[in-house]
Amino acid sequence: MFEYLAAFAVGGIICFIGQMLMDVGKLSPTHTLSTLVVAGALLDGFHLYDRLIDFAGAGATVPITSFGHSLVHGAMSEGDRYGFFGVGMGVFEVTSVGISSTILFSFLVAMFFKPKG
């Protein structure tokens, strides 16, 4: 039961921060998205995001901050193994499934639905 509450609370806090960036900070959705991805990357760079995942589970892996975490996590792990060239390999190795899924589902949605405007 605690795991569900922790996931709900952490995911809610991340979403709350994003909403406050848009409402109070007057950032566009694109700037907010970029800010949250960079925040996840910075937290992983200092080895804090893994602790957040251990505590909150899906509450930390579902929001967009997890994408920044995945980018840095892959780059750091493959960089340790293969050096400078491993950094580029690690970024794409860890995130390729998510990026490929996004492209595929965006294409399918675009085929079946008409955009407004």
CSV table of N, CA and C in Angstrom, one decimal:
chain,number,residue,atom,x,y,z
A,1,MET,N,0.8,-1.2,0.0
A,1,MET,CA,0.0,0.0,0.0
A,1,MET,C,0.9,1.3,0.0
A,2,PHE,N,2.0,1.2,0.8
A,2,PHE,CA,2.8,2.4,0.8
A,2,PHE,C,3.4,2.7,-0.6
A,3,GLU,N,3.7,1.7,-1.3
A,3,GLU,CA,4.3,1.9,-2.7
A,3,GLU,C,3.4,2.7,-3.6
A,4,TYR,N,2.1,2.4,-3.5
A,4,TYR,CA,1.1,3.1,-4.3
A,4,TYR,C,1.0,4.5,-3.9
A,5,LEU,N,1.0,4.8,-2.6
A,5,LEU,CA,0.9,6.2,-2.1
A,5,LEU,C,2.2,7.0,-2.5
A,6,ALA,N,3.4,6.3,-2.4
A,6,ALA,CA,4.6,7.0,-2.7
A,6,ALA,C,4.6,7.3,-4.2
A,7,ALA,N,4.2,6.4,-5.0
A,7,ALA,CA,4.2,6.6,-6.5
A,7,ALA,C,3.2,7.7,-6.8
A,8,PHE,N,2.0,7.7,-6.2
A,8,PHE,CA,1.1,8.8,-6.5
A,8,PHE,C,1.6,10.1,-6.0
A,9,ALA,N,2.2,10.2,-4.9
A,9,ALA,CA,2.7,11.5,-4.3
A,9,ALA,C,3.8,12.0,-5.2
A,10,VAL,N,4.8,11.2,-5.5
A,10,VAL,CA,6.0,11.7,-6.3
A,10,VAL,C,5.6,12.0,-7.7
A,11,GLY,N,4.8,11.2,-8.3
A,11,GLY,CA,4.3,11.5,-9.7
A,11,GLY,C,3.4,12.8,-9.6
A,12,GLY,N,2.6,13.0,-8.6
A,12,GLY,CA,1.8,14.2,-8.5
A,12,GLY,C,2.7,15.4,-8.2
A,13,ILE,N,3.7,15.3,-7.5
A,13,ILE,CA,4.6,16.4,-7.2
A,13,ILE,C,5.4,16.8,-8.5
A,14,ILE,N,5.8,15.9,-9.3
A,14,ILE,CA,6.5,16.2,-10.6
A,14,ILE,C,5.5,16.9,-11.5
A,15,CYS,N,4.3,16.4,-11.6
A,15,CYS,CA,3.3,17.0,-12.4
A,15,CYS,C,2.9,18.4,-11.9
A,16,PHE,N,2.8,18.6,-10.6
A,16,PHE,CA,2.6,19.9,-10.0
A,16,PHE,C,3.6,20.9,-10.3
A,17,ILE,N,4.9,20.4,-10.3
A,17,ILE,CA,6.0,21.3,-10.6
A,17,ILE,C,5.9,21.8,-12.1
A,18,GLY,N,5.6,20.8,-13.0
A,18,GLY,CA,5.4,21.1,-14.4
A,18,GLY,C,4.3,22.1,-14.6
A,19,GLN,N,3.2,21.9,-13.9
A,19,GLN,CA,2.0,22.8,-14.0
A,19,GLN,C,2.4,24.2,-13.5
A,20,MET,N,3.1,24.3,-12.4
A,20,MET,CA,3.5,25.6,-11.8
A,20,MET,C,4.5,26.3,-12.8
A,21,LEU,N,5.3,25.6,-13.5
A,21,LEU,CA,6.2,26.2,-14.4
A,21,LEU,C,5.4,26.9,-15.6
A,22,MET,N,4.3,26.2,-15.9
A,22,MET,CA,3.5,26.8,-17.0
A,22,MET,C,2.6,28.0,-16.5
A,23,ASP,N,2.0,27.8,-15.3
A,23,ASP,CA,1.1,28.8,-14.8
A,23,ASP,C,1.8,30.0,-14.2
A,24,VAL,N,2.7,29.7,-13.3
A,24,VAL,CA,3.4,30.8,-12.5
A,24,VAL,C,4.6,31.4,-13.3
A,25,GLY,N,5.4,30.4,-13.9
A,25,GLY,CA,6.6,30.8,-14.6
A,25,GLY,C,6.3,31.3,-16.0
A,26,LYS,N,5.0,31.1,-16.5
A,26,LYS,CA,4.6,31.5,-17.8
A,26,LYS,C,5.5,30.8,-18.9
A,27,LEU,N,6.0,29.6,-18.6
A,27,LEU,CA,6.7,28.9,-19.7
A,27,LEU,C,5.8,28.2,-20.6
A,28,SER,N,6.2,28.1,-21.9
A,28,SER,CA,5.4,27.3,-22.8
A,28,SER,C,5.5,25.8,-22.5
A,29,PRO,N,4.6,25.0,-23.0
A,29,PRO,CA,4.7,23.6,-22.8
A,29,PRO,C,6.0,23.0,-23.3
A,30,THR,N,6.5,23.5,-24.4
A,30,THR,CA,7.8,23.0,-24.9
A,30,THR,C,8.9,23.3,-23.9
A,31,HIS,N,8.9,24.6,-23.4
A,31,HIS,CA,10.0,24.9,-22.4
A,31,HIS,C,9.8,24.1,-21.1
A,32,THR,N,8.6,23.9,-20.7
A,32,THR,CA,8.3,23.1,-19.5
A,32,THR,C,8.8,21.6,-19.7
A,33,LEU,N,8.5,21.1,-20.8
A,33,LEU,CA,9.0,19.7,-21.2
A,33,LEU,C,10.5,19.6,-21.1
A,34,SER,N,11.2,20.6,-21.7
A,34,SER,CA,12.6,20.6,-21.8
A,34,SER,C,13.2,20.8,-20.4
A,35,THR,N,12.6,21.6,-19.6
A,35,THR,CA,13.1,21.8,-18.2
A,35,THR,C,13.0,20.6,-17.4
A,36,LEU,N,11.9,19.8,-17.5
A,36,LEU,CA,11.7,18.6,-16.7
A,36,LEU,C,12.6,17.5,-17.2
A,37,VAL,N,12.9,17.4,-18.5
A,37,VAL,CA,13.9,16.4,-19.0
A,37,VAL,C,15.3,16.8,-18.5
A,38,VAL,N,15.6,18.0,-18.5
A,38,VAL,CA,17.0,18.4,-18.0
A,38,VAL,C,17.0,18.2,-16.5
A,39,ALA,N,16.0,18.5,-15.8
A,39,ALA,CA,16.0,18.2,-14.3
A,39,ALA,C,16.2,16.7,-14.0
A,40,GLY,N,15.5,15.9,-14.8
A,40,GLY,CA,15.7,14.4,-14.6
A,40,GLY,C,17.2,14.0,-14.9
A,41,ALA,N,17.7,14.6,-16.0
A,41,ALA,CA,19.1,14.3,-16.4
A,41,ALA,C,20.1,14.8,-15.3
A,42,LEU,N,19.8,16.0,-14.7
A,42,LEU,CA,20.7,16.5,-13.7
A,42,LEU,C,20.6,15.6,-12.4
A,43,LEU,N,19.4,15.2,-12.1
A,43,LEU,CA,19.3,14.4,-10.9
A,43,LEU,C,20.0,13.0,-11.1
A,44,ASP,N,19.9,12.5,-12.3
A,44,ASP,CA,20.6,11.2,-12.5
A,44,ASP,C,22.1,11.5,-12.6
A,45,GLY,N,22.6,12.6,-13.0
A,45,GLY,CA,24.0,12.9,-13.0
A,45,GLY,C,24.6,12.9,-11.6
A,46,PHE,N,23.8,13.3,-10.7
A,46,PHE,CA,24.2,13.3,-9.3
A,46,PHE,C,23.8,12.0,-8.5
A,47,HIS,N,23.3,11.0,-9.3
A,47,HIS,CA,22.9,9.7,-8.7
A,47,HIS,C,21.7,9.8,-7.7
A,48,LEU,N,20.9,10.8,-7.9
A,48,LEU,CA,19.7,11.0,-7.1
A,48,LEU,C,18.4,10.4,-7.7
A,49,TYR,N,18.3,10.3,-9.0
A,49,TYR,CA,17.1,9.8,-9.6
A,49,TYR,C,16.9,8.3,-9.3
A,50,ASP,N,18.0,7.6,-9.3
A,50,ASP,CA,17.8,6.1,-8.9
A,50,ASP,C,17.2,5.9,-7.6
A,51,ARG,N,17.6,6.8,-6.6
A,51,ARG,CA,17.0,6.7,-5.3
A,51,ARG,C,15.5,7.1,-5.3
A,52,LEU,N,15.2,8.0,-6.2
A,52,LEU,CA,13.8,8.4,-6.3
A,52,LEU,C,13.0,7.3,-6.9
A,53,ILE,N,13.5,6.6,-7.9
A,53,ILE,CA,12.9,5.4,-8.5
A,53,ILE,C,12.7,4.3,-7.4
A,54,ASP,N,13.7,4.1,-6.6
A,54,ASP,CA,13.6,3.0,-5.6
A,54,ASP,C,12.5,3.4,-4.6
A,55,PHE,N,12.3,4.6,-4.3
A,55,PHE,CA,11.3,5.1,-3.4
A,55,PHE,C,9.9,5.1,-4.0
A,56,ALA,N,9.8,5.6,-5.2
A,56,ALA,CA,8.5,5.9,-5.8
A,56,ALA,C,8.1,5.0,-6.9
A,57,GLY,N,9.0,4.2,-7.4
A,57,GLY,CA,8.6,3.3,-8.5
A,57,GLY,C,8.1,4.0,-9.7
A,58,ALA,N,6.9,3.6,-10.1
A,58,ALA,CA,6.2,4.2,-11.3
A,58,ALA,C,6.0,5.7,-11.2
A,59,GLY,N,5.9,6.2,-10.0
A,59,GLY,CA,5.7,7.6,-9.8
A,59,GLY,C,6.9,8.4,-10.3
A,60,ALA,N,8.1,7.8,-10.4
A,60,ALA,CA,9.3,8.4,-10.9
A,60,ALA,C,9.6,8.0,-12.3
A,61,THR,N,9.2,6.8,-12.8
A,61,THR,CA,9.5,6.3,-14.1
A,61,THR,C,8.6,6.7,-15.2
A,62,VAL,N,7.3,7.1,-14.8
A,62,VAL,CA,6.3,7.4,-15.9
A,62,VAL,C,6.5,8.9,-16.3
A,63,PRO,N,6.7,9.9,-15.4
A,63,PRO,CA,6.7,11.2,-15.9
A,63,PRO,C,7.9,11.5,-16.9
A,64,ILE,N,7.9,12.6,-17.5
A,64,ILE,CA,8.9,12.9,-18.6
A,64,ILE,C,10.3,13.1,-18.0
A,65,THR,N,10.4,13.3,-16.7
A,65,THR,CA,11.7,13.4,-16.1
A,65,THR,C,12.5,12.1,-16.2
A,66,SER,N,11.8,11.0,-16.3
A,66,SER,CA,12.5,9.8,-16.5
A,66,SER,C,13.2,9.6,-17.8
A,67,PHE,N,12.7,10.4,-18.8
A,67,PHE,CA,13.4,10.4,-20.1
A,67,PHE,C,14.8,11.0,-20.0
A,68,GLY,N,14.9,12.1,-19.3
A,68,GLY,CA,16.3,12.7,-19.0
A,68,GLY,C,17.1,11.7,-18.2
A,69,HIS,N,16.5,11.1,-17.2
A,69,HIS,CA,17.3,10.1,-16.5
A,69,HIS,C,17.8,9.0,-17.4
A,70,SER,N,17.0,8.5,-18.3
A,70,SER,CA,17.4,7.4,-19.2
A,70,SER,C,18.5,7.8,-20.1
A,71,LEU,N,18.4,9.0,-20.6
A,71,LEU,CA,19.5,9.5,-21.5
A,71,LEU,C,20.9,9.5,-20.8
A,72,VAL,N,20.9,10.1,-19.6
A,72,VAL,CA,22.1,10.2,-18.8
A,72,VAL,C,22.6,8.9,-18.3
A,73,HIS,N,21.6,8.1,-17.8
A,73,HIS,CA,22.0,6.8,-17.3
A,73,HIS,C,22.6,5.9,-18.3
A,74,GLY,N,22.0,5.9,-19.5
A,74,GLY,CA,22.6,5.1,-20.6
A,74,GLY,C,24.0,5.6,-21.0
A,75,ALA,N,24.1,6.9,-21.1
A,75,ALA,CA,25.4,7.5,-21.5
A,75,ALA,C,26.5,7.2,-20.5
A,76,MET,N,26.1,7.3,-19.2
A,76,MET,CA,27.1,7.1,-18.2
A,76,MET,C,27.5,5.6,-18.1
A,77,SER,N,26.6,4.7,-18.3
A,77,SER,CA,26.9,3.3,-18.2
A,77,SER,C,27.7,2.8,-19.4
A,78,GLU,N,27.4,3.2,-20.6
A,78,GLU,CA,28.1,2.8,-21.7
A,78,GLU,C,29.4,3.6,-21.8
A,79,GLY,N,29.5,4.8,-21.3
A,79,GLY,CA,30.7,5.6,-21.3
A,79,GLY,C,31.8,4.9,-20.5
A,80,ASP,N,31.3,4.4,-19.3
A,80,ASP,CA,32.3,3.6,-18.5
A,80,ASP,C,32.8,2.4,-19.2
A,81,ARG,N,32.0,1.8,-20.0
A,81,ARG,CA,32.4,0.5,-20.7
A,81,ARG,C,33.2,0.8,-21.9
A,82,TYR,N,32.8,1.7,-22.8
A,82,TYR,CA,33.4,1.9,-24.1
A,82,TYR,C,34.1,3.3,-24.2
A,83,GLY,N,34.1,4.1,-23.2
A,83,GLY,CA,34.8,5.4,-23.4
A,83,GLY,C,33.9,6.4,-24.1
A,84,PHE,N,34.6,7.3,-24.8
A,84,PHE,CA,33.9,8.5,-25.4
A,84,PHE,C,32.8,8.0,-26.4
A,85,PHE,N,33.1,7.0,-27.2
A,85,PHE,CA,32.1,6.6,-28.2
A,85,PHE,C,30.9,5.8,-27.5
A,86,GLY,N,31.1,5.3,-26.3
A,86,GLY,CA,30.1,4.6,-25.6
A,86,GLY,C,29.0,5.6,-25.1
A,87,VAL,N,29.4,6.9,-25.0
A,87,VAL,CA,28.4,7.8,-24.5
A,87,VAL,C,27.2,7.9,-25.5
A,88,GLY,N,27.6,8.1,-26.8
A,88,GLY,CA,26.6,8.2,-27.9
A,88,GLY,C,25.8,6.9,-28.0
A,89,MET,N,26.5,5.8,-27.9
A,89,MET,CA,25.8,4.5,-28.0
A,89,MET,C,24.8,4.3,-26.9
A,90,GLY,N,25.2,4.7,-25.7
A,90,GLY,CA,24.4,4.4,-24.5
A,90,GLY,C,23.1,5.3,-24.5
A,91,VAL,N,23.2,6.5,-25.1
A,91,VAL,CA,22.0,7.3,-25.2
A,91,VAL,C,20.9,6.6,-26.0
A,92,PHE,N,21.3,6.1,-27.2
A,92,PHE,CA,20.4,5.5,-28.1
A,92,PHE,C,20.0,4.1,-27.7
A,93,GLU,N,20.9,3.4,-27.0
A,93,GLU,CA,20.6,2.0,-26.6
A,93,GLU,C,19.5,2.0,-25.6
A,94,VAL,N,19.5,2.9,-24.6
A,94,VAL,CA,18.5,2.9,-23.5
A,94,VAL,C,17.2,3.5,-24.0
A,95,THR,N,17.2,4.5,-24.8
A,95,THR,CA,16.0,5.2,-25.2
A,95,THR,C,15.4,4.8,-26.5
A,96,SER,N,16.0,3.9,-27.2
A,96,SER,CA,15.5,3.6,-28.6
A,96,SER,C,14.1,3.0,-28.6
A,97,VAL,N,13.7,2.2,-27.6
A,97,VAL,CA,12.4,1.6,-27.6
A,97,VAL,C,11.4,2.7,-27.4
A,98,GLY,N,11.6,3.6,-26.5
A,98,GLY,CA,10.7,4.7,-26.3
A,98,GLY,C,10.5,5.6,-27.5
A,99,ILE,N,11.6,6.0,-28.1
A,99,ILE,CA,11.6,6.8,-29.3
A,99,ILE,C,10.9,6.1,-30.4
A,100,SER,N,11.2,4.9,-30.7
A,100,SER,CA,10.6,4.1,-31.7
A,100,SER,C,9.1,4.0,-31.5
A,101,SER,N,8.7,3.7,-30.3
A,101,SER,CA,7.3,3.6,-30.0
A,101,SER,C,6.5,5.0,-30.2
A,102,THR,N,7.2,6.0,-29.9
A,102,THR,CA,6.6,7.4,-30.1
A,102,THR,C,6.4,7.6,-31.5
A,103,ILE,N,7.4,7.3,-32.3
A,103,ILE,CA,7.3,7.6,-33.8
A,103,ILE,C,6.2,6.7,-34.4
A,104,LEU,N,6.1,5.4,-34.0
A,104,LEU,CA,5.1,4.5,-34.5
A,104,LEU,C,3.7,4.9,-34.2
A,105,PHE,N,3.5,5.2,-32.9
A,105,PHE,CA,2.1,5.5,-32.5
A,105,PHE,C,1.7,6.9,-33.0
A,106,SER,N,2.6,7.8,-33.1
A,106,SER,CA,2.3,9.1,-33.7
A,106,SER,C,1.9,9.0,-35.1
A,107,PHE,N,2.6,8.1,-35.9
A,107,PHE,CA,2.2,7.9,-37.3
A,107,PHE,C,0.8,7.2,-37.3
A,108,LEU,N,0.5,6.2,-36.5
A,108,LEU,CA,-0.8,5.6,-36.5
A,108,LEU,C,-1.9,6.5,-36.1
A,109,VAL,N,-1.7,7.4,-35.2
A,109,VAL,CA,-2.7,8.3,-34.8
A,109,VAL,C,-2.9,9.3,-35.9
A,110,ALA,N,-1.9,9.8,-36.6
A,110,ALA,CA,-2.0,10.7,-37.7
A,110,ALA,C,-2.7,10.1,-38.8
A,111,MET,N,-2.7,8.8,-39.0
A,111,MET,CA,-3.4,8.2,-40.1
A,111,MET,C,-4.9,8.1,-39.9
A,112,PHE,N,-5.3,8.0,-38.6
A,112,PHE,CA,-6.7,7.7,-38.4
A,112,PHE,C,-7.5,9.0,-37.9
A,113,PHE,N,-6.8,10.0,-37.5
A,113,PHE,CA,-7.4,11.2,-37.0
A,113,PHE,C,-7.0,12.5,-37.7
A,114,LYS,N,-7.9,13.4,-37.9
A,114,LYS,CA,-7.6,14.6,-38.6
A,114,LYS,C,-7.2,15.7,-37.5
A,115,PRO,N,-6.1,16.4,-37.8
A,115,PRO,CA,-5.8,17.5,-36.8
A,115,PRO,C,-6.7,18.7,-37.0
A,116,LYS,N,-6.9,19.4,-35.9
A,116,LYS,CA,-7.8,20.6,-35.9
A,116,LYS,C,-6.9,21.7,-36.5
A,117,GLY,N,-7.5,22.5,-37.4
A,117,GLY,CA,-6.8,23.7,-37.9
A,117,GLY,C,-6.4,23.6,-39.3
